[in-house]
Amino acid sequence: MSTPRKQVILGAYLGGVNHHTAWWHPEAGSQIDFSSFEHTARTAERGKFDFFFLAEGLILRERAGQIFDQDIIGRPDTFGVLAAIASVTEHLGLAGTINATFNEPYELARQFATLDHLSGGRAAWNVVTSFDPFTGQNFRRGGFLDPADRYVRAEETLNAVRALWDSWSADDIVADKASGRFLARPDAGKFEFSGRQFDISGRFTVPRSPQGRPVILQAGVSPQGRDFAAANADAIFSPYGKLPEAADFYRDIKARAVAAGRAADDIKILPSASFVLGDTEAEAIEKYHTIRNEQVTGQTALILLEQIWNRDLSGYDPQGPIPDIEPDPDAPPFIQGRAFIHQDRFATVRRLREVSEAKKLNLRETVIDQFERGPIVGTPAQVAQRIDDFVSGDGSDGFILGSHLVPTGLDEFVDRVVPLLQDRGALRADYTGTTLRDNLGLPALRSATVPVDA
Ligand SMILES: Cc1cc2nc3c(=O)[nH]c(=O)nc-3n(C[C@H](O)[C@H](O)[C@H](O)COP(=O)(O)O)c2cc1C
């Protein structure tokens, strides 16, 4: 018997404010208006995507004490947006990035269980721990966790959240025909959880949700982050969209999952990616270069490098060479409030210098070359083939796709690439599962259908 064809998992990422989004474009819309969220989500559902995905920024980014221009636009709260999207979609998963460092398990469990109920089993939590202490200043306890403790807290938070979700079983509410009332079993919702961070007990207010446990995603690439994900996550939002890093990451995570006693297929790897389409390959490449040139202005290039150098680089010429000074990791952070994924600043600087020299690129060109999300560029047929080949070749299990254009950027992917993926048998023609967990092909948990026969 032949093995079933590996399916491509697709998430739709609606960008916040960053250098990937083309705010200058005549068709660019708001990233605050509900119509933008609605349009992208409905388009993703039309394309049979697995889920809609929101990142989270709990702080406005600052550079040398000034808010980044684009951050003034801000970000709305994830749960409000996802709940509203639940009401205008039927099958699409709803994934929210929510920090495990600053939130309490009770609130998290309640919010995700509620979203799971409202959406009929489509909720997913992307667990992040946050990189910088500035986010913490907004919260009661401040920026209080060392990097080494963040995943300890995340794991304990997740365990507590699971204990809360599991405090109701599927048959905890019964319809009592004699009295005509709904009755809860005596232990329904009872929980007790003790750990280093939390000591909580009581009754959880939200009965078991359709997925029982909403789907867990993770984003974070340190060794601790990888182990945490391998043991706990159903999927990873990965920054590695290019080979060979993507395949290395894929192998590494699947091996860690197996070492943690899980099946390799129980955890899905989903890199962030963008795409650019053209009628011909040459047209797509030209369009891609135009977009990159407009995304990464000289000033943006300097800001992106300041994250790595942790210094003011505004005196450098974007048309000149890569700065010859070394990073200053021990100085107070120069850029605040950005997710930082370069583990070793000095190694990153060395790599940038090598690329710049080998390819004869100036500072800005090097940033354009190096700071991208593994864009998939070509005709619709080429893009469909590259996605399919990448996934079949275990570069990933799918992609979380973002477009430079909010909110209409996904339209042409759904109109032109999705049918080709479907023709190849790599993407569903229609949703088959009832929950996000089913659609992702994850191991089933106990269903929570409440047996009410009125
Ligand atoms: C692809 C990717 C996306 C991320 N998105 C977010 C985000 O939306 N919000 C956030 O607070 N942190 C985000 N992070 C950072 C996380 O907070 C992560 O926990 C942080 O990088 C520290 O984990 P690490 O040391 O394992 O990398 C992201 C990280 C990666 C790799």
Short mmCIF file of N, CA and C in Angstrom, two decimals, residues 83-222:
data_model
loop_
_atom_site.label_atom_id
_atom_site.label_comp_id
_atom_site.label_asym_id
_atom_site.label_seq_id
_atom_site.Cartn_x
_atom_site.Cartn_y
_atom_site.Cartn_z
N ALA A 83 -12.08 36.33 18.41
CA ALA A 83 -13.49 36.03 18.67
C ALA A 83 -14.37 36.64 17.58
N ALA A 84 -14.01 37.83 17.14
CA ALA A 84 -14.80 38.45 16.06
C ALA A 84 -14.63 37.66 14.76
N ILE A 85 -13.42 37.20 14.50
CA ILE A 85 -13.21 36.40 13.28
C ILE A 85 -13.98 35.08 13.35
N ALA A 86 -14.08 34.53 14.56
CA ALA A 86 -14.83 33.26 14.71
C ALA A 86 -16.25 33.41 14.17
N SER A 87 -16.80 34.61 14.32
CA SER A 87 -18.20 34.78 13.92
C SER A 87 -18.37 34.98 12.41
N VAL A 88 -17.28 35.21 11.68
CA VAL A 88 -17.41 35.39 10.23
C VAL A 88 -16.74 34.26 9.45
N THR A 89 -16.29 33.23 10.16
CA THR A 89 -15.69 32.06 9.50
C THR A 89 -16.31 30.80 10.12
N GLU A 90 -16.10 29.66 9.42
CA GLU A 90 -16.72 28.43 9.92
C GLU A 90 -15.72 27.33 10.26
N HIS A 91 -14.64 27.27 9.47
CA HIS A 91 -13.71 26.14 9.59
C HIS A 91 -12.31 26.54 9.99
N LEU A 92 -11.98 27.79 9.75
CA LEU A 92 -10.60 28.26 9.89
C LEU A 92 -10.14 28.23 11.35
N GLY A 93 -8.97 27.66 11.61
CA GLY A 93 -8.40 27.72 12.95
C GLY A 93 -8.03 29.15 13.30
N LEU A 94 -7.97 29.45 14.61
CA LEU A 94 -7.72 30.82 15.08
C LEU A 94 -6.58 30.77 16.08
N ALA A 95 -5.38 31.15 15.61
CA ALA A 95 -4.20 31.01 16.45
C ALA A 95 -3.75 32.37 16.99
N GLY A 96 -3.65 32.45 18.30
CA GLY A 96 -3.23 33.70 18.93
C GLY A 96 -1.91 33.52 19.65
N THR A 97 -0.99 34.47 19.42
CA THR A 97 0.29 34.46 20.14
C THR A 97 0.06 35.16 21.48
N ILE A 98 0.28 34.44 22.55
CA ILE A 98 0.06 35.04 23.87
C ILE A 98 1.23 34.63 24.77
N ASN A 99 1.71 35.63 25.48
CA ASN A 99 2.88 35.48 26.30
C ASN A 99 2.64 34.65 27.56
N ALA A 100 3.55 33.70 27.82
CA ALA A 100 3.41 32.89 29.04
C ALA A 100 4.11 33.54 30.22
N THR A 101 4.90 34.57 29.97
CA THR A 101 5.66 35.18 31.07
C THR A 101 4.81 36.12 31.91
N PHE A 102 3.88 36.79 31.28
CA PHE A 102 3.17 37.86 32.00
C PHE A 102 1.72 37.54 32.33
N ASN A 103 1.23 36.38 31.89
CA ASN A 103 -0.18 36.07 32.13
C ASN A 103 -0.33 34.95 33.16
N GLU A 104 -1.48 34.93 33.81
CA GLU A 104 -1.79 33.90 34.80
C GLU A 104 -2.48 32.71 34.12
N PRO A 105 -2.18 31.49 34.56
CA PRO A 105 -2.79 30.31 33.94
C PRO A 105 -4.33 30.36 33.92
N TYR A 106 -4.91 30.86 35.00
CA TYR A 106 -6.38 30.85 35.06
C TYR A 106 -6.98 31.69 33.93
N GLU A 107 -6.40 32.88 33.75
CA GLU A 107 -6.90 33.75 32.68
C GLU A 107 -6.68 33.12 31.31
N LEU A 108 -5.47 32.58 31.13
CA LEU A 108 -5.14 31.99 29.82
C LEU A 108 -6.07 30.83 29.50
N ALA A 109 -6.25 29.96 30.48
CA ALA A 109 -7.10 28.78 30.26
C ALA A 109 -8.53 29.22 29.92
N ARG A 110 -9.00 30.22 30.63
CA ARG A 110 -10.36 30.73 30.43
C ARG A 110 -10.51 31.36 29.04
N GLN A 111 -9.52 32.17 28.66
CA GLN A 111 -9.62 32.86 27.37
C GLN A 111 -9.57 31.88 26.20
N PHE A 112 -8.65 30.92 26.26
CA PHE A 112 -8.55 29.99 25.13
C PHE A 112 -9.72 28.99 25.12
N ALA A 113 -10.16 28.57 26.29
CA ALA A 113 -11.32 27.65 26.32
C ALA A 113 -12.55 28.39 25.78
N THR A 114 -12.66 29.65 26.12
CA THR A 114 -13.80 30.44 25.63
C THR A 114 -13.74 30.57 24.11
N LEU A 115 -12.53 30.89 23.59
CA LEU A 115 -12.39 31.01 22.13
C LEU A 115 -12.71 29.67 21.46
N ASP A 116 -12.31 28.58 22.11
CA ASP A 116 -12.58 27.25 21.55
C ASP A 116 -14.10 26.99 21.50
N HIS A 117 -14.80 27.40 22.56
CA HIS A 117 -16.27 27.26 22.56
C HIS A 117 -16.90 28.14 21.47
N LEU A 118 -16.50 29.41 21.46
CA LEU A 118 -17.12 30.36 20.52
C LEU A 118 -16.93 29.94 19.08
N SER A 119 -15.79 29.29 18.81
CA SER A 119 -15.46 28.95 17.42
C SER A 119 -15.79 27.50 17.07
N GLY A 120 -16.33 26.76 18.02
CA GLY A 120 -16.64 25.35 17.75
C GLY A 120 -15.38 24.50 17.57
N GLY A 121 -14.32 24.78 18.35
CA GLY A 121 -13.15 23.90 18.32
C GLY A 121 -12.05 24.35 17.38
N ARG A 122 -11.81 25.66 17.31
CA ARG A 122 -10.81 26.14 16.34
C ARG A 122 -9.68 26.94 16.99
N ALA A 123 -9.59 26.92 18.32
CA ALA A 123 -8.61 27.79 19.00
C ALA A 123 -7.21 27.17 19.04
N ALA A 124 -6.20 28.04 18.92
CA ALA A 124 -4.80 27.61 19.10
C ALA A 124 -4.05 28.71 19.83
N TRP A 125 -3.16 28.28 20.71
CA TRP A 125 -2.33 29.22 21.49
C TRP A 125 -0.89 29.10 21.05
N ASN A 126 -0.33 30.18 20.51
CA ASN A 126 1.11 30.22 20.21
C ASN A 126 1.81 30.75 21.46
N VAL A 127 2.49 29.85 22.16
CA VAL A 127 3.11 30.19 23.44
C VAL A 127 4.45 30.87 23.19
N VAL A 128 4.59 32.11 23.59
CA VAL A 128 5.90 32.78 23.54
C VAL A 128 6.27 33.23 24.95
N THR A 129 7.57 33.48 25.11
CA THR A 129 8.03 33.84 26.46
C THR A 129 8.49 35.29 26.53
N SER A 130 8.64 35.91 25.36
CA SER A 130 9.11 37.29 25.21
C SER A 130 10.61 37.37 25.40
N PHE A 131 11.20 38.28 24.68
CA PHE A 131 12.64 38.38 24.73
C PHE A 131 13.12 39.41 25.74
N ASP A 132 12.45 40.53 25.80
CA ASP A 132 13.08 41.62 26.55
C ASP A 132 12.29 42.01 27.80
N PRO A 133 12.98 42.60 28.76
CA PRO A 133 12.32 42.98 30.01
C PRO A 133 11.41 44.19 29.87
N PHE A 134 11.50 44.92 28.75
CA PHE A 134 10.69 46.14 28.65
C PHE A 134 9.22 45.82 28.61
N THR A 135 8.90 44.68 27.99
CA THR A 135 7.51 44.26 27.97
C THR A 135 7.02 44.15 29.42
N GLY A 136 7.88 43.62 30.28
CA GLY A 136 7.52 43.39 31.67
C GLY A 136 7.18 44.67 32.43
N GLN A 137 7.71 45.78 31.99
CA GLN A 137 7.42 47.02 32.71
C GLN A 137 5.93 47.35 32.69
N ASN A 138 5.24 46.81 31.69
CA ASN A 138 3.80 47.08 31.59
C ASN A 138 2.98 46.26 32.57
N PHE A 139 3.63 45.31 33.25
CA PHE A 139 2.87 44.38 34.09
C PHE A 139 3.25 44.51 35.55
N ARG A 140 2.40 43.98 36.38
CA ARG A 140 2.51 44.18 37.83
C ARG A 140 3.88 43.81 38.37
N ARG A 141 4.42 42.68 37.90
CA ARG A 141 5.68 42.24 38.48
C ARG A 141 6.91 42.73 37.72
N GLY A 142 6.67 43.50 36.65
CA GLY A 142 7.81 44.05 35.92
C GLY A 142 8.54 42.99 35.11
N GLY A 143 9.68 43.38 34.54
CA GLY A 143 10.45 42.45 33.69
C GLY A 143 11.28 41.53 34.56
N PHE A 144 10.64 40.52 35.13
CA PHE A 144 11.23 39.83 36.26
C PHE A 144 11.87 38.48 35.96
N LEU A 145 11.90 38.04 34.72
CA LEU A 145 12.42 36.69 34.51
C LEU A 145 13.72 36.67 33.69
N ASP A 146 14.70 35.96 34.22
CA ASP A 146 15.93 35.73 33.47
C ASP A 146 15.60 34.81 32.30
N PRO A 147 16.41 34.90 31.21
CA PRO A 147 16.14 34.02 30.07
C PRO A 147 16.03 32.56 30.50
N ALA A 148 16.92 32.12 31.41
CA ALA A 148 16.93 30.70 31.80
C ALA A 148 15.62 30.28 32.48
N ASP A 149 14.91 31.23 33.09
CA ASP A 149 13.69 30.88 33.81
C ASP A 149 12.42 31.00 32.97
N ARG A 150 12.55 31.60 31.79
CA ARG A 150 11.31 31.88 31.05
C ARG A 150 10.61 30.60 30.61
N TYR A 151 11.39 29.62 30.17
CA TYR A 151 10.73 28.38 29.73
C TYR A 151 10.30 27.51 30.92
N VAL A 152 10.95 27.70 32.06
CA VAL A 152 10.49 27.02 33.27
C VAL A 152 9.08 27.52 33.59
N ARG A 153 8.96 28.84 33.53
CA ARG A 153 7.65 29.45 33.78
C ARG A 153 6.64 29.02 32.69
N ALA A 154 7.11 29.01 31.42
CA ALA A 154 6.19 28.66 30.33
C ALA A 154 5.66 27.24 30.51
N GLU A 155 6.56 26.32 30.88
CA GLU A 155 6.15 24.92 31.01
C GLU A 155 5.17 24.77 32.18
N GLU A 156 5.46 25.46 33.26
CA GLU A 156 4.57 25.36 34.41
C GLU A 156 3.22 26.03 34.10
N THR A 157 3.28 27.13 33.39
CA THR A 157 2.04 27.81 32.99
C THR A 157 1.19 26.87 32.13
N LEU A 158 1.85 26.25 31.16
CA LEU A 158 1.11 25.37 30.26
C LEU A 158 0.54 24.17 31.02
N ASN A 159 1.32 23.61 31.93
CA ASN A 159 0.81 22.48 32.71
C ASN A 159 -0.39 22.89 33.55
N ALA A 160 -0.32 24.08 34.12
CA ALA A 160 -1.45 24.57 34.92
C ALA A 160 -2.68 24.80 34.03
N VAL A 161 -2.43 25.38 32.86
CA VAL A 161 -3.55 25.63 31.93
C VAL A 161 -4.20 24.30 31.54
N ARG A 162 -3.36 23.30 31.28
CA ARG A 162 -3.92 21.98 30.91
C ARG A 162 -4.73 21.39 32.07
N ALA A 163 -4.22 21.58 33.28
CA ALA A 163 -4.96 21.05 34.44
C ALA A 163 -6.34 21.73 34.51
N LEU A 164 -6.39 23.00 34.19
CA LEU A 164 -7.67 23.71 34.21
C LEU A 164 -8.58 23.22 33.08
N TRP A 165 -8.02 23.09 31.89
CA TRP A 165 -8.84 22.59 30.77
C TRP A 165 -9.38 21.19 31.09
N ASP A 166 -8.53 20.38 31.74
CA ASP A 166 -8.92 18.99 32.02
C ASP A 166 -9.83 18.88 33.24
N SER A 167 -10.08 19.99 33.92
CA SER A 167 -10.86 19.90 35.15
C SER A 167 -12.34 19.60 34.86
N TRP A 168 -12.75 19.85 33.65
CA TRP A 168 -14.08 19.43 33.22
C TRP A 168 -13.92 18.28 32.24
N SER A 169 -14.69 17.21 32.41
CA SER A 169 -14.65 16.18 31.39
C SER A 169 -15.87 16.35 30.49
N ALA A 170 -15.85 15.60 29.40
CA ALA A 170 -16.89 15.80 28.39
C ALA A 170 -18.28 15.54 28.93
N ASP A 171 -18.37 14.65 29.90
CA ASP A 171 -19.72 14.29 30.37
C ASP A 171 -19.99 14.87 31.76
N ASP A 172 -19.40 15.98 32.08
CA ASP A 172 -19.61 16.59 33.40
C ASP A 172 -20.94 17.32 33.52
N ILE A 173 -21.55 17.63 32.37
CA ILE A 173 -22.86 18.27 32.46
C ILE A 173 -23.88 17.27 31.90
N VAL A 174 -24.89 16.99 32.66
CA VAL A 174 -25.93 16.06 32.18
C VAL A 174 -27.29 16.73 32.27
N ALA A 175 -28.12 16.38 31.32
CA ALA A 175 -29.49 16.89 31.37
C ALA A 175 -30.31 15.93 32.22
N ASP A 176 -30.88 16.44 33.29
CA ASP A 176 -31.67 15.59 34.18
C ASP A 176 -33.13 15.69 33.77
N LYS A 177 -33.61 14.58 33.17
CA LYS A 177 -34.97 14.61 32.60
C LYS A 177 -36.02 14.84 33.68
N ALA A 178 -35.78 14.20 34.85
CA ALA A 178 -36.79 14.28 35.92
C ALA A 178 -37.03 15.72 36.36
N SER A 179 -35.92 16.45 36.55
CA SER A 179 -36.09 17.83 37.05
C SER A 179 -36.16 18.85 35.92
N GLY A 180 -35.78 18.40 34.69
CA GLY A 180 -35.76 19.35 33.57
C GLY A 180 -34.62 20.34 33.70
N ARG A 181 -33.60 19.96 34.49
CA ARG A 181 -32.47 20.89 34.68
C ARG A 181 -31.17 20.26 34.20
N PHE A 182 -30.20 21.13 33.91
CA PHE A 182 -28.85 20.64 33.64
C PHE A 182 -28.14 20.50 34.97
N LEU A 183 -27.47 19.37 35.16
CA LEU A 183 -26.74 19.17 36.41
C LEU A 183 -25.27 18.95 36.12
N ALA A 184 -24.44 19.51 36.97
CA ALA A 184 -22.99 19.26 36.85
C ALA A 184 -22.62 18.16 37.84
N ARG A 185 -21.68 17.31 37.45
CA ARG A 185 -21.21 16.28 38.38
C ARG A 185 -20.48 16.95 39.54
N PRO A 186 -20.45 16.29 40.71
CA PRO A 186 -19.92 16.97 41.91
C PRO A 186 -18.50 17.51 41.75
N ASP A 187 -17.65 16.80 40.99
CA ASP A 187 -16.26 17.26 40.89
C ASP A 187 -16.00 18.16 39.69
N ALA A 188 -17.04 18.47 38.98
CA ALA A 188 -16.84 19.23 37.73
C ALA A 188 -16.06 20.50 37.99
N GLY A 189 -15.02 20.72 37.21
CA GLY A 189 -14.26 21.97 37.26
C GLY A 189 -13.29 22.08 38.41
N LYS A 190 -13.23 21.04 39.28
CA LYS A 190 -12.32 21.16 40.43
C LYS A 190 -10.87 21.00 39.99
N PHE A 191 -10.01 21.86 40.47
CA PHE A 191 -8.60 21.75 40.12
C PHE A 191 -7.73 22.12 41.31
N GLU A 192 -6.52 21.60 41.23
CA GLU A 192 -5.51 21.92 42.23
C GLU A 192 -4.18 21.82 41.52
N PHE A 193 -3.39 22.86 41.57
CA PHE A 193 -2.09 22.82 40.88
C PHE A 193 -1.05 23.52 41.73
N SER A 194 0.06 22.84 41.92
CA SER A 194 1.13 23.40 42.74
C SER A 194 2.45 23.31 42.00
N GLY A 195 3.18 24.38 41.99
CA GLY A 195 4.50 24.36 41.35
C GLY A 195 5.33 25.49 41.92
N ARG A 196 6.46 25.77 41.25
CA ARG A 196 7.34 26.84 41.74
C ARG A 196 6.71 28.22 41.59
N GLN A 197 5.94 28.38 40.51
CA GLN A 197 5.38 29.70 40.21
C GLN A 197 3.94 29.86 40.70
N PHE A 198 3.21 28.75 40.68
CA PHE A 198 1.77 28.85 40.95
C PHE A 198 1.35 27.83 41.99
N ASP A 199 0.42 28.27 42.82
CA ASP A 199 -0.17 27.38 43.80
C ASP A 199 -1.65 27.73 43.76
N ILE A 200 -2.41 27.01 42.96
CA ILE A 200 -3.79 27.44 42.72
C ILE A 200 -4.74 26.26 42.90
N SER A 201 -5.94 26.56 43.35
CA SER A 201 -6.97 25.52 43.47
C SER A 201 -8.32 26.18 43.42
N GLY A 202 -9.32 25.41 43.07
CA GLY A 202 -10.67 25.97 43.02
C GLY A 202 -11.48 25.23 41.98
N ARG A 203 -12.43 25.96 41.37
CA ARG A 203 -13.21 25.38 40.27
C ARG A 203 -13.09 26.28 39.06
N PHE A 204 -12.85 25.63 37.94
CA PHE A 204 -12.67 26.38 36.70
C PHE A 204 -14.04 26.71 36.12
N THR A 205 -14.19 27.92 35.59
CA THR A 205 -15.52 28.37 35.20
C THR A 205 -15.98 27.90 33.82
N VAL A 206 -15.05 27.41 33.00
CA VAL A 206 -15.46 27.10 31.62
C VAL A 206 -15.50 25.58 31.39
N PRO A 207 -16.69 25.03 31.13
CA PRO A 207 -16.78 23.59 30.85
C PRO A 207 -15.93 23.19 29.65
N ARG A 208 -15.69 21.88 29.56
CA ARG A 208 -14.75 21.39 28.55
C ARG A 208 -15.13 21.89 27.16
N SER A 209 -14.11 22.35 26.46
CA SER A 209 -14.35 22.96 25.15
C SER A 209 -14.28 21.90 24.06
N PRO A 210 -14.72 22.22 22.85
CA PRO A 210 -14.79 21.19 21.81
C PRO A 210 -13.47 20.45 21.57
N GLN A 211 -12.34 21.14 21.59
CA GLN A 211 -11.07 20.42 21.39
C GLN A 211 -10.53 19.83 22.69
N GLY A 212 -11.17 20.10 23.78
CA GLY A 212 -10.64 19.63 25.07
C GLY A 212 -9.41 20.47 25.43
N ARG A 213 -8.40 20.29 24.67
CA ARG A 213 -7.22 21.15 24.80
C ARG A 213 -6.99 21.87 23.48
N PRO A 214 -7.13 23.18 23.45
CA PRO A 214 -6.81 23.90 22.21
C PRO A 214 -5.39 23.57 21.74
N VAL A 215 -5.17 23.72 20.45
CA VAL A 215 -3.88 23.38 19.84
C VAL A 215 -2.79 24.31 20.39
N ILE A 216 -1.60 23.75 20.61
CA ILE A 216 -0.47 24.54 21.14
C ILE A 216 0.59 24.74 20.06
N LEU A 217 0.90 26.01 19.80
CA LEU A 217 2.04 26.35 18.94
C LEU A 217 3.13 26.97 19.81
N GLN A 218 4.33 27.07 19.27
CA GLN A 218 5.42 27.71 20.01
C GLN A 218 6.29 28.46 19.00
N ALA A 219 6.88 29.58 19.45
CA ALA A 219 7.87 30.30 18.61
C ALA A 219 9.03 30.70 19.50
N GLY A 220 10.22 30.28 19.13
CA GLY A 220 11.41 30.55 19.96
C GLY A 220 12.42 29.46 19.64
N VAL A 221 13.68 29.83 19.43
CA VAL A 221 14.61 28.89 18.80
C VAL A 221 15.79 28.48 19.67
N SER A 222 15.86 28.96 20.90
CA SER A 222 16.98 28.57 21.77
C SER A 222 16.86 27.07 22.08
#
